[in-house]
Coordinates of C-alpha atoms and ligand atoms in Angstrom, one line a residue:
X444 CA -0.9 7.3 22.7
X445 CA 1.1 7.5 19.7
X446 CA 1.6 9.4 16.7
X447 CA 1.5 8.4 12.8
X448 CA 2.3 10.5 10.0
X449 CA 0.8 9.2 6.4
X450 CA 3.2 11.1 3.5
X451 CA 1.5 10.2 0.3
X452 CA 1.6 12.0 -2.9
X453 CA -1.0 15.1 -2.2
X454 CA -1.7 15.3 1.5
X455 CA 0.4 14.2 4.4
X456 CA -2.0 13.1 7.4
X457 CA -0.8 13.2 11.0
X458 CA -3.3 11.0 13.9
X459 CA -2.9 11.0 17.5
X460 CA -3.8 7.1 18.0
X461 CA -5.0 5.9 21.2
X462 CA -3.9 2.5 22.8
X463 CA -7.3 1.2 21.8
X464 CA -6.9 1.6 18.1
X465 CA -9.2 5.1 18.7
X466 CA -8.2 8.3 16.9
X467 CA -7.6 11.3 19.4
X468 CA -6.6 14.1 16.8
X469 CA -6.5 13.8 13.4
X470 CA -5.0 16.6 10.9
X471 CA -5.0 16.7 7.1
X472 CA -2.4 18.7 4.9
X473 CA -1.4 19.2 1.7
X474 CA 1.7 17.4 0.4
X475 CA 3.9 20.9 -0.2
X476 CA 4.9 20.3 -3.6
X477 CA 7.8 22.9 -3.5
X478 CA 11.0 21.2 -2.4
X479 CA 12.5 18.8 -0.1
X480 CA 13.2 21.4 2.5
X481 CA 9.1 22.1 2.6
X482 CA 8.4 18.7 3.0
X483 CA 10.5 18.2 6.2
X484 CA 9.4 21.4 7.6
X485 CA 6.2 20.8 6.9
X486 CA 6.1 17.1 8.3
X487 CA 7.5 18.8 11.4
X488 CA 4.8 21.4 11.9
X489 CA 2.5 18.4 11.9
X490 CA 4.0 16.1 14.5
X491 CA 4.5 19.8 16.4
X492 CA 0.6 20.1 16.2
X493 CA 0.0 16.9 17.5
X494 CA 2.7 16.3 20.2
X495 CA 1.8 16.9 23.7
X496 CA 3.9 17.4 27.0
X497 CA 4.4 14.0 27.4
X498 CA 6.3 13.3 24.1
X499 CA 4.5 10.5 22.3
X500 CA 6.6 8.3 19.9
X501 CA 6.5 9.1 16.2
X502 CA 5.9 6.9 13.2
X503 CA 6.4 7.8 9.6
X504 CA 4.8 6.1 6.5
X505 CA 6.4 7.0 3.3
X506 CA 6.4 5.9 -0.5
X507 CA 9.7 4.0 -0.8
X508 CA 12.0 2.9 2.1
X509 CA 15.1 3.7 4.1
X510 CA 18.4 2.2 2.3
X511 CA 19.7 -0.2 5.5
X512 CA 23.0 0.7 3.8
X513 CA 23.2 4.6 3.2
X514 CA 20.0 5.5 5.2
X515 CA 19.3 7.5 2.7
X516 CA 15.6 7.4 0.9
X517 CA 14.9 5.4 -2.2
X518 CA 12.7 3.4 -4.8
X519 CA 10.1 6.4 -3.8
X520 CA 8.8 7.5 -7.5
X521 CA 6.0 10.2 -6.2
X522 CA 8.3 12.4 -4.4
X523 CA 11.2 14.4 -4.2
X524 CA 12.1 12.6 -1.1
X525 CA 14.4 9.9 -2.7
X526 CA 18.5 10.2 -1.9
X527 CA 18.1 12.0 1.4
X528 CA 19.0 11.5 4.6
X529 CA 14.9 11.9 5.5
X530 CA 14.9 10.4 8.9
X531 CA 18.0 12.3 10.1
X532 CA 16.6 15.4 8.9
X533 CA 13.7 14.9 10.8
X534 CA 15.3 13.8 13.8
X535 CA 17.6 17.0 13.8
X536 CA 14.5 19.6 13.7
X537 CA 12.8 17.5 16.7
X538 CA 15.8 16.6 18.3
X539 CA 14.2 13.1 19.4
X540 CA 14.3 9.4 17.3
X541 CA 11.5 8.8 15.0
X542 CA 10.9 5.3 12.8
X543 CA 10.4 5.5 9.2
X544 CA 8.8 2.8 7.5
X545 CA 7.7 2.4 3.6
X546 CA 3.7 3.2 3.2
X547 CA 2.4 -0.6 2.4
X548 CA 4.1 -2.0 5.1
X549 CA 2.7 1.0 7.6
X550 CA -1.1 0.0 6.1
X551 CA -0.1 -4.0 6.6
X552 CA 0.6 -3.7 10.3
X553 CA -2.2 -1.4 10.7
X554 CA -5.1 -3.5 9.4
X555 CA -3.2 -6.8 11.1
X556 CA -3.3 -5.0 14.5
X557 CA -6.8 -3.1 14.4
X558 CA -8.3 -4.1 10.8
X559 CA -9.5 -6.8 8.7
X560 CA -6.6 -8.7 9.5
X561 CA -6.9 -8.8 13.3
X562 CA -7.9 -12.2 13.4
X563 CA -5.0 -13.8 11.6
X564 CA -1.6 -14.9 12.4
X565 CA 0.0 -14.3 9.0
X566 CA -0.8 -11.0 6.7
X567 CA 0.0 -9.9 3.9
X568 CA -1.6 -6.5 2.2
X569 CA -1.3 -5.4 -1.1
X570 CA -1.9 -1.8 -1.8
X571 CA -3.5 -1.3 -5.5
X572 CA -3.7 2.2 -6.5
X573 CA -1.2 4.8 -7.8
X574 CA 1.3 1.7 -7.8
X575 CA 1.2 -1.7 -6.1
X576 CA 2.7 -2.4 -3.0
X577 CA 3.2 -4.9 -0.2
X578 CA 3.7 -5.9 3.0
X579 CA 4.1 -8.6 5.2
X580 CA 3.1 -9.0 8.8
X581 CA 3.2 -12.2 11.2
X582 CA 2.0 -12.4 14.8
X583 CA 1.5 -8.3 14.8
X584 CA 5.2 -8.1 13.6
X585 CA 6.9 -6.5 10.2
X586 CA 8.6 -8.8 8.8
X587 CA 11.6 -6.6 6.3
X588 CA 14.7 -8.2 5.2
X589 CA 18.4 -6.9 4.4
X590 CA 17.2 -4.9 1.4
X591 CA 14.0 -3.6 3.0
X592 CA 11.8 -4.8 0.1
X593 CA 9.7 -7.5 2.0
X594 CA 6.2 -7.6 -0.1
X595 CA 7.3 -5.5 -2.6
X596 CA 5.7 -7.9 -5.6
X597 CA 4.4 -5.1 -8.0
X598 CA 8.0 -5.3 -9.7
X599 CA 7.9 -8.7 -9.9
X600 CA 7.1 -10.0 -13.2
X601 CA 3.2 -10.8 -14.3
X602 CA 2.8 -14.9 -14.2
X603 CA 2.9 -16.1 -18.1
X604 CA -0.4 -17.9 -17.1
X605 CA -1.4 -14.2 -17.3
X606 CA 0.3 -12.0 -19.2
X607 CA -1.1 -13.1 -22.8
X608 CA -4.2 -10.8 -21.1
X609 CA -2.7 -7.8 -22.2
X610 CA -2.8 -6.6 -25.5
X611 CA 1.4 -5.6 -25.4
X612 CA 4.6 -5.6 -23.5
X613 CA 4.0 -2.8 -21.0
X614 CA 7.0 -0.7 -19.6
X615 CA 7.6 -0.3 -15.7
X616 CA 8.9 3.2 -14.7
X617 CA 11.2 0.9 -12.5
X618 CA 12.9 0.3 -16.1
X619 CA 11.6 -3.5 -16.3
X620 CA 8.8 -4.7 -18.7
X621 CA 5.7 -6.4 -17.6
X622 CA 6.0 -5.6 -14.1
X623 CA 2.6 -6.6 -12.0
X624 CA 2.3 -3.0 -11.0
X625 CA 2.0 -2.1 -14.9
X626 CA -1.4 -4.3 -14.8
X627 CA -2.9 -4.1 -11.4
X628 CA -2.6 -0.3 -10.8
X629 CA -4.6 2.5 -11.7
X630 CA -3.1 3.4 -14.2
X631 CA -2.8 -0.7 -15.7
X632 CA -6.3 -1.0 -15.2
X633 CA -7.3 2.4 -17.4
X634 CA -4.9 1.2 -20.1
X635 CA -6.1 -2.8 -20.3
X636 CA -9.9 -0.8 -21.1
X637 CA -8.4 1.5 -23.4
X638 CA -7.3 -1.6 -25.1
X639 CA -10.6 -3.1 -25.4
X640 CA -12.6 0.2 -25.8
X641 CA -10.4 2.8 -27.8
X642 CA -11.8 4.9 -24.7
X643 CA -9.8 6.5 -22.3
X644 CA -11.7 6.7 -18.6
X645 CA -10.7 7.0 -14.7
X646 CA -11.2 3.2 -13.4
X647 CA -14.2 5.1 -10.9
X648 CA -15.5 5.2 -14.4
X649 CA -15.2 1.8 -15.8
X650 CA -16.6 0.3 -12.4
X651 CA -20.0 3.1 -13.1
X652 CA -19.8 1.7 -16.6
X653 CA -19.9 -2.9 -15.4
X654 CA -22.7 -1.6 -12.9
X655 CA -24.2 -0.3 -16.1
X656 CA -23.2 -3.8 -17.8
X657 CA -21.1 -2.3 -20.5
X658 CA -19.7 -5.3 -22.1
X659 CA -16.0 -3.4 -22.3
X660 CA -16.2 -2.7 -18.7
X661 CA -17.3 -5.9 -17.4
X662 CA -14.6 -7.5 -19.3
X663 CA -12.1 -5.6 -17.8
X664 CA -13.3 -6.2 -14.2
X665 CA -12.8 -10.0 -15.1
X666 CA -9.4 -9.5 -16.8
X667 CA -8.5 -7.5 -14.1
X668 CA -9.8 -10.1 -11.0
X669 CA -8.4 -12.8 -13.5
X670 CA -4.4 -11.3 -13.4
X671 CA -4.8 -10.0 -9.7
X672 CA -5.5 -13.7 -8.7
X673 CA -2.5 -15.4 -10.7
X674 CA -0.5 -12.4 -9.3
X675 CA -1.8 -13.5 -5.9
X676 CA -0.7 -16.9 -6.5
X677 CA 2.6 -16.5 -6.4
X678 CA 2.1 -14.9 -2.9
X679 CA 0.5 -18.1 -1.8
X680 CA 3.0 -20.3 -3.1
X681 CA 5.7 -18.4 -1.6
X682 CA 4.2 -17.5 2.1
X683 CA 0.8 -19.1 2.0
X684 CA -0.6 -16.4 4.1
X685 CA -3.9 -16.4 6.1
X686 CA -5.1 -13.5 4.5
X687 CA -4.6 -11.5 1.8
X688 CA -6.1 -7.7 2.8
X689 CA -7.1 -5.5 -0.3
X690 CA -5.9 -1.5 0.0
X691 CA -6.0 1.2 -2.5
X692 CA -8.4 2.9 -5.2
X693 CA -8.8 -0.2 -7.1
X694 CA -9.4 -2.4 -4.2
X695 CA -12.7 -0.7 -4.2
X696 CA -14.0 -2.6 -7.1
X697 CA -16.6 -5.1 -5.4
X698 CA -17.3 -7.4 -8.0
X699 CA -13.3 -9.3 -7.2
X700 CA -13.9 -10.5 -4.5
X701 CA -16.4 -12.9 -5.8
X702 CA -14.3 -13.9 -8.3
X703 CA -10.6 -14.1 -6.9
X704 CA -11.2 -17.2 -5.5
X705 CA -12.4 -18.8 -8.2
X706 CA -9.5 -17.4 -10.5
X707 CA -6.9 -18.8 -7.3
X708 CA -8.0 -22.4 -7.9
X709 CA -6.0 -23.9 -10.6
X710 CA -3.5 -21.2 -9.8
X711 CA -2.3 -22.2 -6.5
X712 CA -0.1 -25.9 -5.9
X713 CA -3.1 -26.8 -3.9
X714 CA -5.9 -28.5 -4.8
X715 CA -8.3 -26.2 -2.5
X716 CA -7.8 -22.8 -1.5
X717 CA -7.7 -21.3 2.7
X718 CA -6.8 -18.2 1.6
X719 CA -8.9 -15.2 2.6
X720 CA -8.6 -12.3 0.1
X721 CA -10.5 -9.2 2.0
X722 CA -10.7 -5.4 1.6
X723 CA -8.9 -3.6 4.0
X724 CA -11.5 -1.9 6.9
X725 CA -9.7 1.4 7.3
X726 CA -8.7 1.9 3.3
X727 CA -6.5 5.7 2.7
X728 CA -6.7 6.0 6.9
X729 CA -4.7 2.9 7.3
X730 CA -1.3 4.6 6.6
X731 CA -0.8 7.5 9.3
X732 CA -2.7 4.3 12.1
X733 CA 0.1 1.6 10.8
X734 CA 2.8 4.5 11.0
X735 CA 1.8 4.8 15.1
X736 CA 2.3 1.2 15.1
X737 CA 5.8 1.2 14.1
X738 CA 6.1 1.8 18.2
X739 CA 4.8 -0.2 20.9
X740 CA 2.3 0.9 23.0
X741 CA 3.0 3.4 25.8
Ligands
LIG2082 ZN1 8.5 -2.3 -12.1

């Protein structure tokens, strides 16, 4: 068995995974908002509560990543985690080594070893929600670079095939304009059907709305399947994965999966498209099971 810690932005949730992908304990928190000393304390409480005698490895999944340089935390815009020596500090309370490993990479490996993407060589999952992350995984393995920033294509730039979709430039709190995150996350979606609609509305809403068939709401289903797939191109070109695996809030939106493919063709340098583009089978639980993974089994 092994233990994974999810740390997202409200709750922090800590599994006991057993070899066979099965969930032996499973515990649920909310993310202390307080300070960074409450967040380490409280992150150790949690892998207290689910350790036993034998002392199972530990895996972390957090927004942002390790700096290979400083090992300290950064690029993570939700918490107050960013700048610190996190996995030190952790390591010091439990006195044993932990891994640490940015969030969409900890929900790639998990649905290519147990998920959606068990069946596939090469992996690549996309998280859209809050932001829009990535990660890459090939024969069950992370692939991360010198910077640590493997699959991190929301803060590459929208495709121009694309971009004249929105209504105007659109400013990335990474400090760059036009960012794919500013269009395929929550918050892009809610603003590309304020910009058709005047109306402001949670994107649970607009998808209530196209099942309704509100013309504003369809029509921002399509734009949206229309710039995740030219966004997805550039994947394609660049690692031609065997599948593409769909994670987050927005990846709940049925209707784009029906229609990614058509919006690939003509996108990709190919004249057909391989590509699978799924939804992920474990969704918000995928985190804390990919975080387990971050050690072999014992
Ligand atoms: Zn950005």
């Amino acid at each position: 068995m092994r233990i994974g810690i999810d740390l997202g932005g409200t709750k922090v949730e800590g599994i006991r995974l057993k070899d066979n992908g099965q969930i032996d304990k499973k515990i649920r928190v909310s993310t202390p908002i307080e300070n960074y000393d409450t967040v380490i304390t409280s992150i150790c409480d949690l892998i207290s509560d689910l350790q036993t005698p034998d002392r199972l490895s530990v895996g972390i999944g957090t927004p942002g990543t390790l700096d290979p340089q400083t090992n300290f935390m950064k690029n993570s815009d939700s918490l107050c985690i960013n700048g610190s020596p996190f996995k030190k500090d952790i390591e010091d309370k439990l006195d044993y080594s932990i891994r640490v490993e940015n969030d969409a990479n900890c929900f790639t490996l998990s649905e290519a070893i147990y998920g959606a993407g068990k069946e596939f060589k090469c992996v690549f999952g996309v998280i859209l929600g809050t932001g829009c992350g990535g990660g890459l995984v090939v024969s069950r393995n992370l692939v991360n670079g010198p910077n640590r920033i493997s699959g991190e294509w929301g803060h590459n730039c929208m495709p121009t095939s694309v971009r004249d979709l929105i209504g105007s430039d659109r400013t990335c709190h990474c400090g760059r304009t036009n960012c794919i995150e500013t269009v395929l996350s929550g918050r892009g979606f809610k603003q590309t059907f304020t910009e058709l609609s005047g109306i402001q509305m949670e994107p649970e809403g607009i998808t209530k709305q196209a099942e309704l068939h509100d013309k504003d709401a369809k029509n921002c289903i399509d734009i949206y399947a229309k710039q995740l797939a030219g966004c997805l191109s550039t994947i394609v070109n660049t690692i031609d994965p065997d599948v593409i695996v769909l994670g987050g809030g927005l990846s709940n939106i049925k209707p784009i999966y029906e229609m990614i493919p058509n919006h690939l063709c003509g996108q990709v340098f190919n004249d057909t498209i391989q590509t699978k583009v799924v939804a992920a089978s474990f969704g918000d639980a995928s985190g804390a099971r990919g975080a387990a993974c971050l050690w072999p089994k014992s």
